[in-house]
């Protein structure tokens, strides 16, 4: 309920125009279309159910209203498209800090767009970029598991109920995330990812671990993960 959400916003009150719908294909898709029609920066779309929710590299994202918080945020930047490297990492920092501010301990980030708890996926971020006459536009999709997903999943997953008892109301969660996102995105717009790098590294859960990089064309590359550089690119130590 957008009317219930607004009083819960603190420093970011007045910066977000929140809309809630019962069902759509994907909040990113709908908000991208609205952006093309002139929707302002700070537009937020929350959906109880997505029938074609998307993750990175075309993966699907499924959740029911009681088991997840799914929303997209439209944000307009003064930076060129090429200067938005590290945006998904920036968003990950903000979400991790918001959850930590609500009492969730042990939340970490994995390059480039996952939030983890004990190596299980807690949340995913999907950033899609475009530009129009008004500048550079980002659609930032966030899916947060409130309850641990059931079923046969391609990777371990968990829910906020593994960290917090009870899980906060979705209005409280969304307000805290938006309050944390606004100043973080402002700083990214002004200075890029570099000043946020150290904050991201503090949450990086695969620091110093052996990893495999699986590309679409190249073969597997193995090495030790060293986090991200000042542009948000992955750092890998190899022979």
PDB file of C-alpha atoms in Angstrom:
ATOM      1  CA  UNK A   1       0.000   0.000   0.000  1.00  0.00           C
ATOM      2  CA  UNK A   2       1.830   3.167  -1.178  1.00  0.00           C
ATOM      3  CA  UNK A   3      -0.104   5.302   1.310  1.00  0.00           C
ATOM      4  CA  UNK A   4       1.098   3.090   4.158  1.00  0.00           C
ATOM      5  CA  UNK A   5       4.662   3.189   2.839  1.00  0.00           C
ATOM      6  CA  UNK A   6       5.152   6.969   2.615  1.00  0.00           C
ATOM      7  CA  UNK A   7       5.125   7.720   6.384  1.00  0.00           C
ATOM      8  CA  UNK A   8       7.752   5.013   6.884  1.00  0.00           C
ATOM      9  CA  UNK A   9      10.232   6.761   4.595  1.00  0.00           C
ATOM     10  CA  UNK A  10      12.697   8.962   6.430  1.00  0.00           C
ATOM     11  CA  UNK A  11      15.415  10.897   4.584  1.00  0.00           C
ATOM     12  CA  UNK A  12      14.079   9.815   1.185  1.00  0.00           C
ATOM     13  CA  UNK A  13      10.493  10.928   1.709  1.00  0.00           C
ATOM     14  CA  UNK A  14       9.269  12.782  -1.352  1.00  0.00           C
ATOM     15  CA  UNK A  15      11.916  11.281  -3.632  1.00  0.00           C
ATOM     16  CA  UNK A  16       9.959   8.192  -4.642  1.00  0.00           C
ATOM     17  CA  UNK A  17       6.708   7.710  -6.537  1.00  0.00           C
ATOM     18  CA  UNK A  18       5.583   4.217  -5.556  1.00  0.00           C
ATOM     19  CA  UNK A  19       2.999   2.195  -7.450  1.00  0.00           C
ATOM     20  CA  UNK A  20       1.798  -1.265  -6.500  1.00  0.00           C
ATOM     21  CA  UNK A  21       0.174  -3.781  -8.808  1.00  0.00           C
ATOM     22  CA  UNK A  22      -1.146  -7.256  -8.197  1.00  0.00           C
ATOM     23  CA  UNK A  23       0.489  -9.004 -11.158  1.00  0.00           C
ATOM     24  CA  UNK A  24       2.645  -8.299 -14.208  1.00  0.00           C
ATOM     25  CA  UNK A  25       5.095 -10.074 -16.443  1.00  0.00           C
ATOM     26  CA  UNK A  26       8.144  -8.300 -14.977  1.00  0.00           C
ATOM     27  CA  UNK A  27       8.410  -5.086 -12.969  1.00  0.00           C
ATOM     28  CA  UNK A  28      11.561  -4.216 -14.933  1.00  0.00           C
ATOM     29  CA  UNK A  29       9.716  -4.570 -18.232  1.00  0.00           C
ATOM     30  CA  UNK A  30       6.749  -2.474 -17.110  1.00  0.00           C
ATOM     31  CA  UNK A  31       8.920   0.246 -15.588  1.00  0.00           C
ATOM     32  CA  UNK A  32      11.175   0.369 -18.653  1.00  0.00           C
ATOM     33  CA  UNK A  33       8.078   1.034 -20.749  1.00  0.00           C
ATOM     34  CA  UNK A  34       6.949   3.738 -18.341  1.00  0.00           C
ATOM     35  CA  UNK A  35      10.408   5.263 -18.490  1.00  0.00           C
ATOM     36  CA  UNK A  36      10.069   5.532 -22.241  1.00  0.00           C
ATOM     37  CA  UNK A  37       6.813   7.394 -21.653  1.00  0.00           C
ATOM     38  CA  UNK A  38       8.532   9.920 -19.399  1.00  0.00           C
ATOM     39  CA  UNK A  39       8.224   8.439 -15.898  1.00  0.00           C
ATOM     40  CA  UNK A  40      10.366  10.461 -13.457  1.00  0.00           C
ATOM     41  CA  UNK A  41      13.441   9.372 -11.584  1.00  0.00           C
ATOM     42  CA  UNK A  42      12.442   7.686  -8.344  1.00  0.00           C
ATOM     43  CA  UNK A  43       9.499   5.801  -9.848  1.00  0.00           C
ATOM     44  CA  UNK A  44       9.041   2.483  -8.046  1.00  0.00           C
ATOM     45  CA  UNK A  45       6.872  -0.445  -9.092  1.00  0.00           C
ATOM     46  CA  UNK A  46       6.053  -3.241  -6.634  1.00  0.00           C
ATOM     47  CA  UNK A  47       4.324  -6.425  -7.775  1.00  0.00           C
ATOM     48  CA  UNK A  48       2.782  -9.174  -5.680  1.00  0.00           C
ATOM     49  CA  UNK A  49       3.380 -11.662  -8.489  1.00  0.00           C
ATOM     50  CA  UNK A  50       5.494 -11.723 -11.649  1.00  0.00           C
ATOM     51  CA  UNK A  51       4.670 -14.329 -14.272  1.00  0.00           C
ATOM     52  CA  UNK A  52       7.873 -13.647 -16.209  1.00  0.00           C
ATOM     53  CA  UNK A  53      10.265 -12.336 -13.574  1.00  0.00           C
ATOM     54  CA  UNK A  54      13.834 -12.251 -14.839  1.00  0.00           C
ATOM     55  CA  UNK A  55      17.264 -12.621 -13.340  1.00  0.00           C
ATOM     56  CA  UNK A  56      20.715 -12.231 -14.829  1.00  0.00           C
ATOM     57  CA  UNK A  57      21.538 -13.988 -18.135  1.00  0.00           C
ATOM     58  CA  UNK A  58      17.878 -14.770 -18.825  1.00  0.00           C
ATOM     59  CA  UNK A  59      17.249 -16.796 -15.688  1.00  0.00           C
ATOM     60  CA  UNK A  60      13.748 -16.716 -14.204  1.00  0.00           C
ATOM     61  CA  UNK A  61      12.820 -15.351 -10.775  1.00  0.00           C
ATOM     62  CA  UNK A  62       9.707 -16.730  -9.121  1.00  0.00           C
ATOM     63  CA  UNK A  63       8.116 -15.803  -5.797  1.00  0.00           C
ATOM     64  CA  UNK A  64       4.689 -15.564  -4.221  1.00  0.00           C
ATOM     65  CA  UNK A  65       3.467 -12.409  -2.417  1.00  0.00           C
ATOM     66  CA  UNK A  66       4.024 -13.818   1.046  1.00  0.00           C
ATOM     67  CA  UNK A  67       7.448 -15.251   0.217  1.00  0.00           C
ATOM     68  CA  UNK A  68       9.200 -12.337  -1.473  1.00  0.00           C
ATOM     69  CA  UNK A  69       9.546  -8.617  -2.009  1.00  0.00           C
ATOM     70  CA  UNK A  70       9.818  -7.829  -5.714  1.00  0.00           C
ATOM     71  CA  UNK A  71      10.151  -4.317  -7.060  1.00  0.00           C
ATOM     72  CA  UNK A  72      11.904  -2.156  -9.629  1.00  0.00           C
ATOM     73  CA  UNK A  73      13.246   1.364  -9.330  1.00  0.00           C
ATOM     74  CA  UNK A  74      13.723   3.842 -12.169  1.00  0.00           C
ATOM     75  CA  UNK A  75      16.676   6.170 -11.642  1.00  0.00           C
ATOM     76  CA  UNK A  76      18.015   8.797 -14.023  1.00  0.00           C
ATOM     77  CA  UNK A  77      21.753   9.522 -13.990  1.00  0.00           C
ATOM     78  CA  UNK A  78      23.859  12.422 -15.194  1.00  0.00           C
ATOM     79  CA  UNK A  79      26.553   9.934 -16.218  1.00  0.00           C
ATOM     80  CA  UNK A  80      26.916   8.307 -19.646  1.00  0.00           C
ATOM     81  CA  UNK A  81      25.977   4.665 -20.113  1.00  0.00           C
ATOM     82  CA  UNK A  82      29.639   3.695 -20.222  1.00  0.00           C
ATOM     83  CA  UNK A  83      30.172   5.338 -16.830  1.00  0.00           C
ATOM     84  CA  UNK A  84      27.636   3.176 -15.006  1.00  0.00           C
ATOM     85  CA  UNK A  85      29.997   0.251 -14.418  1.00  0.00           C
ATOM     86  CA  UNK A  86      29.621  -0.904 -10.860  1.00  0.00           C
ATOM     87  CA  UNK A  87      25.979   0.136 -10.520  1.00  0.00           C
ATOM     88  CA  UNK A  88      24.750  -3.348  -9.616  1.00  0.00           C
ATOM     89  CA  UNK A  89      27.502  -3.564  -6.973  1.00  0.00           C
ATOM     90  CA  UNK A  90      26.452  -0.191  -5.612  1.00  0.00           C
ATOM     91  CA  UNK A  91      22.862  -1.366  -5.290  1.00  0.00           C
ATOM     92  CA  UNK A  92      24.067  -4.537  -3.557  1.00  0.00           C
ATOM     93  CA  UNK A  93      25.898  -2.454  -0.951  1.00  0.00           C
ATOM     94  CA  UNK A  94      22.783  -0.380  -0.258  1.00  0.00           C
ATOM     95  CA  UNK A  95      20.500  -3.414   0.125  1.00  0.00           C
ATOM     96  CA  UNK A  96      23.001  -5.195   2.393  1.00  0.00           C
ATOM     97  CA  UNK A  97      23.316  -2.097   4.576  1.00  0.00           C
ATOM     98  CA  UNK A  98      19.532  -1.697   4.734  1.00  0.00           C
ATOM     99  CA  UNK A  99      19.040  -5.296   5.869  1.00  0.00           C
ATOM    100  CA  UNK A 100      21.835  -4.935   8.376  1.00  0.00           C
ATOM    101  CA  UNK A 101      20.121  -1.806   9.684  1.00  0.00           C
ATOM    102  CA  UNK A 102      17.043  -3.939  10.380  1.00  0.00           C
ATOM    103  CA  UNK A 103      19.096  -6.418  12.379  1.00  0.00           C
ATOM    104  CA  UNK A 104      20.068  -8.984   9.734  1.00  0.00           C
ATOM    105  CA  UNK A 105      23.620 -10.164  10.419  1.00  0.00           C
ATOM    106  CA  UNK A 106      25.805 -12.118   8.039  1.00  0.00           C
ATOM    107  CA  UNK A 107      24.458 -10.737   4.739  1.00  0.00           C
ATOM    108  CA  UNK A 108      27.156 -10.625   2.070  1.00  0.00           C
ATOM    109  CA  UNK A 109      27.525  -9.792  -1.618  1.00  0.00           C
ATOM    110  CA  UNK A 110      28.813 -11.789  -4.565  1.00  0.00           C
ATOM    111  CA  UNK A 111      29.954 -10.148  -7.777  1.00  0.00           C
ATOM    112  CA  UNK A 112      28.103  -8.834  -9.681  1.00  0.00           C
ATOM    113  CA  UNK A 113      24.531  -8.906  -8.410  1.00  0.00           C
ATOM    114  CA  UNK A 114      23.730 -11.392  -5.625  1.00  0.00           C
ATOM    115  CA  UNK A 115      23.198 -11.073  -1.897  1.00  0.00           C
ATOM    116  CA  UNK A 116      24.072 -14.205   0.043  1.00  0.00           C
ATOM    117  CA  UNK A 117      23.707 -15.638   3.515  1.00  0.00           C
ATOM    118  CA  UNK A 118      25.953 -18.596   4.307  1.00  0.00           C
ATOM    119  CA  UNK A 119      26.559 -19.087   0.569  1.00  0.00           C
ATOM    120  CA  UNK A 120      22.817 -19.320  -0.167  1.00  0.00           C
ATOM    121  CA  UNK A 121      21.136 -16.728  -2.389  1.00  0.00           C
ATOM    122  CA  UNK A 122      19.029 -14.259  -0.437  1.00  0.00           C
ATOM    123  CA  UNK A 123      18.401 -11.600  -3.087  1.00  0.00           C
ATOM    124  CA  UNK A 124      19.155 -10.816  -6.701  1.00  0.00           C
ATOM    125  CA  UNK A 125      19.617  -7.553  -8.567  1.00  0.00           C
ATOM    126  CA  UNK A 126      18.969  -6.971 -12.266  1.00  0.00           C
ATOM    127  CA  UNK A 127      20.045  -3.622 -13.728  1.00  0.00           C
ATOM    128  CA  UNK A 128      18.964  -2.674 -17.239  1.00  0.00           C
ATOM    129  CA  UNK A 129      20.212   0.513 -18.886  1.00  0.00           C
ATOM    130  CA  UNK A 130      19.030   2.741 -21.692  1.00  0.00           C
ATOM    131  CA  UNK A 131      19.140   6.396 -22.677  1.00  0.00           C
ATOM    132  CA  UNK A 132      16.626   8.883 -23.962  1.00  0.00           C
ATOM    133  CA  UNK A 133      16.318  12.621 -24.531  1.00  0.00           C
ATOM    134  CA  UNK A 134      16.408  13.180 -20.783  1.00  0.00           C
ATOM    135  CA  UNK A 135      19.686  11.302 -20.243  1.00  0.00           C
ATOM    136  CA  UNK A 136      20.736   7.905 -18.956  1.00  0.00           C
ATOM    137  CA  UNK A 137      18.090   5.746 -17.384  1.00  0.00           C
ATOM    138  CA  UNK A 138      18.552   2.668 -15.189  1.00  0.00           C
ATOM    139  CA  UNK A 139      15.874   0.186 -14.238  1.00  0.00           C
ATOM    140  CA  UNK A 140      16.987  -1.540 -11.047  1.00  0.00           C
ATOM    141  CA  UNK A 141      15.094  -4.727 -10.272  1.00  0.00           C
ATOM    142  CA  UNK A 142      15.409  -6.284  -6.821  1.00  0.00           C
ATOM    143  CA  UNK A 143      14.019  -9.623  -5.689  1.00  0.00           C
ATOM    144  CA  UNK A 144      14.378 -10.447  -1.991  1.00  0.00           C
ATOM    145  CA  UNK A 145      13.392 -13.818  -0.541  1.00  0.00           C
ATOM    146  CA  UNK A 146      11.375 -13.383   2.658  1.00  0.00           C
ATOM    147  CA  UNK A 147      10.915 -17.130   3.077  1.00  0.00           C
ATOM    148  CA  UNK A 148      13.302 -19.893   2.050  1.00  0.00           C
ATOM    149  CA  UNK A 149      12.228 -21.144  -1.405  1.00  0.00           C
ATOM    150  CA  UNK A 150      11.023 -24.706  -1.816  1.00  0.00           C
ATOM    151  CA  UNK A 151      11.673 -27.101  -4.660  1.00  0.00           C
ATOM    152  CA  UNK A 152      14.599 -28.148  -6.810  1.00  0.00           C
ATOM    153  CA  UNK A 153      16.674 -25.019  -7.358  1.00  0.00           C
ATOM    154  CA  UNK A 154      19.783 -24.511  -9.529  1.00  0.00           C
ATOM    155  CA  UNK A 155      21.658 -23.050  -6.553  1.00  0.00           C
ATOM    156  CA  UNK A 156      21.190 -22.940  -2.768  1.00  0.00           C
ATOM    157  CA  UNK A 157      18.724 -20.262  -1.683  1.00  0.00           C
ATOM    158  CA  UNK A 158      17.538 -18.892   1.630  1.00  0.00           C
ATOM    159  CA  UNK A 159      15.077 -16.368   2.981  1.00  0.00           C
ATOM    160  CA  UNK A 160      15.112 -13.437   5.346  1.00  0.00           C
ATOM    161  CA  UNK A 161      13.351 -15.715   7.831  1.00  0.00           C
ATOM    162  CA  UNK A 162      16.719 -17.465   8.228  1.00  0.00           C
ATOM    163  CA  UNK A 163      18.158 -14.217   9.613  1.00  0.00           C
ATOM    164  CA  UNK A 164      15.305 -12.316  11.266  1.00  0.00           C
ATOM    165  CA  UNK A 165      12.506 -13.470  13.556  1.00  0.00           C
ATOM    166  CA  UNK A 166       9.973 -12.196  12.849  1.00  0.00           C
ATOM    167  CA  UNK A 167      10.537 -10.962   9.307  1.00  0.00           C
ATOM    168  CA  UNK A 168       9.645  -7.247   9.116  1.00  0.00           C
ATOM    169  CA  UNK A 169       6.521  -6.183   7.266  1.00  0.00           C
ATOM    170  CA  UNK A 170       7.151  -5.612   3.544  1.00  0.00           C
ATOM    171  CA  UNK A 171       6.371  -1.897   3.916  1.00  0.00           C
ATOM    172  CA  UNK A 172       9.113  -1.528   6.542  1.00  0.00           C
ATOM    173  CA  UNK A 173      11.564  -3.488   4.388  1.00  0.00           C
ATOM    174  CA  UNK A 174      10.894  -1.460   1.271  1.00  0.00           C
ATOM    175  CA  UNK A 175      11.064   1.861   3.121  1.00  0.00           C
ATOM    176  CA  UNK A 176      14.436   0.964   4.654  1.00  0.00           C
ATOM    177  CA  UNK A 177      15.862  -0.162   1.309  1.00  0.00           C
ATOM    178  CA  UNK A 178      14.667   2.987  -0.479  1.00  0.00           C
ATOM    179  CA  UNK A 179      15.993   5.236   2.317  1.00  0.00           C
ATOM    180  CA  UNK A 180      19.403   3.593   1.918  1.00  0.00           C
ATOM    181  CA  UNK A 181      19.368   3.520  -1.870  1.00  0.00           C
ATOM    182  CA  UNK A 182      18.715   7.228  -2.425  1.00  0.00           C
ATOM    183  CA  UNK A 183      21.933   8.658  -0.908  1.00  0.00           C
ATOM    184  CA  UNK A 184      23.992   5.736  -2.215  1.00  0.00           C
ATOM    185  CA  UNK A 185      22.804   6.289  -5.783  1.00  0.00           C
ATOM    186  CA  UNK A 186      23.350  10.040  -5.400  1.00  0.00           C
ATOM    187  CA  UNK A 187      26.968   9.420  -4.482  1.00  0.00           C
ATOM    188  CA  UNK A 188      27.424   6.940  -7.310  1.00  0.00           C
ATOM    189  CA  UNK A 189      26.023   9.488  -9.762  1.00  0.00           C
ATOM    190  CA  UNK A 190      28.434  12.129  -8.513  1.00  0.00           C
ATOM    191  CA  UNK A 191      31.586  10.047  -8.052  1.00  0.00           C
ATOM    192  CA  UNK A 192      31.130   6.592  -9.600  1.00  0.00           C
ATOM    193  CA  UNK A 193      31.846   3.299  -7.863  1.00  0.00           C
ATOM    194  CA  UNK A 194      35.346   4.164  -6.597  1.00  0.00           C
ATOM    195  CA  UNK A 195      34.293   5.733  -3.250  1.00  0.00           C
ATOM    196  CA  UNK A 196      31.931   2.802  -2.641  1.00  0.00           C
ATOM    197  CA  UNK A 197      34.497   0.106  -3.406  1.00  0.00           C
ATOM    198  CA  UNK A 198      35.699  -0.306   0.189  1.00  0.00           C
ATOM    199  CA  UNK A 199      32.124  -0.636   1.456  1.00  0.00           C
ATOM    200  CA  UNK A 200      31.437  -3.343  -1.130  1.00  0.00           C
ATOM    201  CA  UNK A 201      34.637  -5.206  -0.226  1.00  0.00           C
ATOM    202  CA  UNK A 202      33.522  -5.354   3.421  1.00  0.00           C
ATOM    203  CA  UNK A 203      30.492  -7.380   2.361  1.00  0.00           C
ATOM    204  CA  UNK A 204      32.268  -9.500  -0.257  1.00  0.00           C
ATOM    205  CA  UNK A 205      31.863 -13.112   0.864  1.00  0.00           C
ATOM    206  CA  UNK A 206      34.093 -14.780  -1.753  1.00  0.00           C
ATOM    207  CA  UNK A 207      37.201 -12.748  -1.031  1.00  0.00           C
ATOM    208  CA  UNK A 208      40.286 -14.968  -1.328  1.00  0.00           C
ATOM    209  CA  UNK A 209      38.295 -18.015  -2.453  1.00  0.00           C
ATOM    210  CA  UNK A 210      38.936 -20.191  -5.492  1.00  0.00           C
ATOM    211  CA  UNK A 211      36.331 -19.576  -8.180  1.00  0.00           C
ATOM    212  CA  UNK A 212      35.553 -20.533 -11.760  1.00  0.00           C
ATOM    213  CA  UNK A 213      34.533 -17.895 -14.286  1.00  0.00           C
ATOM    214  CA  UNK A 214      32.098 -19.308 -16.845  1.00  0.00           C
ATOM    215  CA  UNK A 215      31.829 -17.134 -19.948  1.00  0.00           C
ATOM    216  CA  UNK A 216      29.483 -17.429 -22.902  1.00  0.00           C
ATOM    217  CA  UNK A 217      32.284 -17.895 -25.413  1.00  0.00           C
ATOM    218  CA  UNK A 218      35.559 -18.436 -23.589  1.00  0.00           C
ATOM    219  CA  UNK A 219      36.350 -21.587 -21.659  1.00  0.00           C
ATOM    220  CA  UNK A 220      36.410 -21.831 -17.899  1.00  0.00           C
ATOM    221  CA  UNK A 221      38.875 -19.530 -16.122  1.00  0.00           C
ATOM    222  CA  UNK A 222      39.931 -20.474 -12.592  1.00  0.00           C
ATOM    223  CA  UNK A 223      41.625 -18.334  -9.983  1.00  0.00           C
ATOM    224  CA  UNK A 224      41.393 -16.627  -6.638  1.00  0.00           C
ATOM    225  CA  UNK A 225      38.683 -13.987  -6.287  1.00  0.00           C
ATOM    226  CA  UNK A 226      40.052 -10.663  -5.050  1.00  0.00           C
ATOM    227  CA  UNK A 227      36.846  -8.647  -5.211  1.00  0.00           C
ATOM    228  CA  UNK A 228      36.243  -5.669  -7.478  1.00  0.00           C
ATOM    229  CA  UNK A 229      38.391  -2.810  -8.735  1.00  0.00           C
ATOM    230  CA  UNK A 230      37.512   0.897  -8.616  1.00  0.00           C
ATOM    231  CA  UNK A 231      35.335   0.538 -11.721  1.00  0.00           C
ATOM    232  CA  UNK A 232      33.430  -2.465 -10.367  1.00  0.00           C
ATOM    233  CA  UNK A 233      35.201  -5.034 -12.570  1.00  0.00           C
ATOM    234  CA  UNK A 234      35.933  -8.455 -11.085  1.00  0.00           C
ATOM    235  CA  UNK A 235      39.492  -9.044  -9.901  1.00  0.00           C
ATOM    236  CA  UNK A 236      40.797 -12.579 -10.384  1.00  0.00           C
ATOM    237  CA  UNK A 237      44.288 -13.789  -9.543  1.00  0.00           C
ATOM    238  CA  UNK A 238      45.430 -16.497 -11.964  1.00  0.00           C
ATOM    239  CA  UNK A 239      48.790 -18.189 -12.695  1.00  0.00           C
TER     240      UNK A 239
END
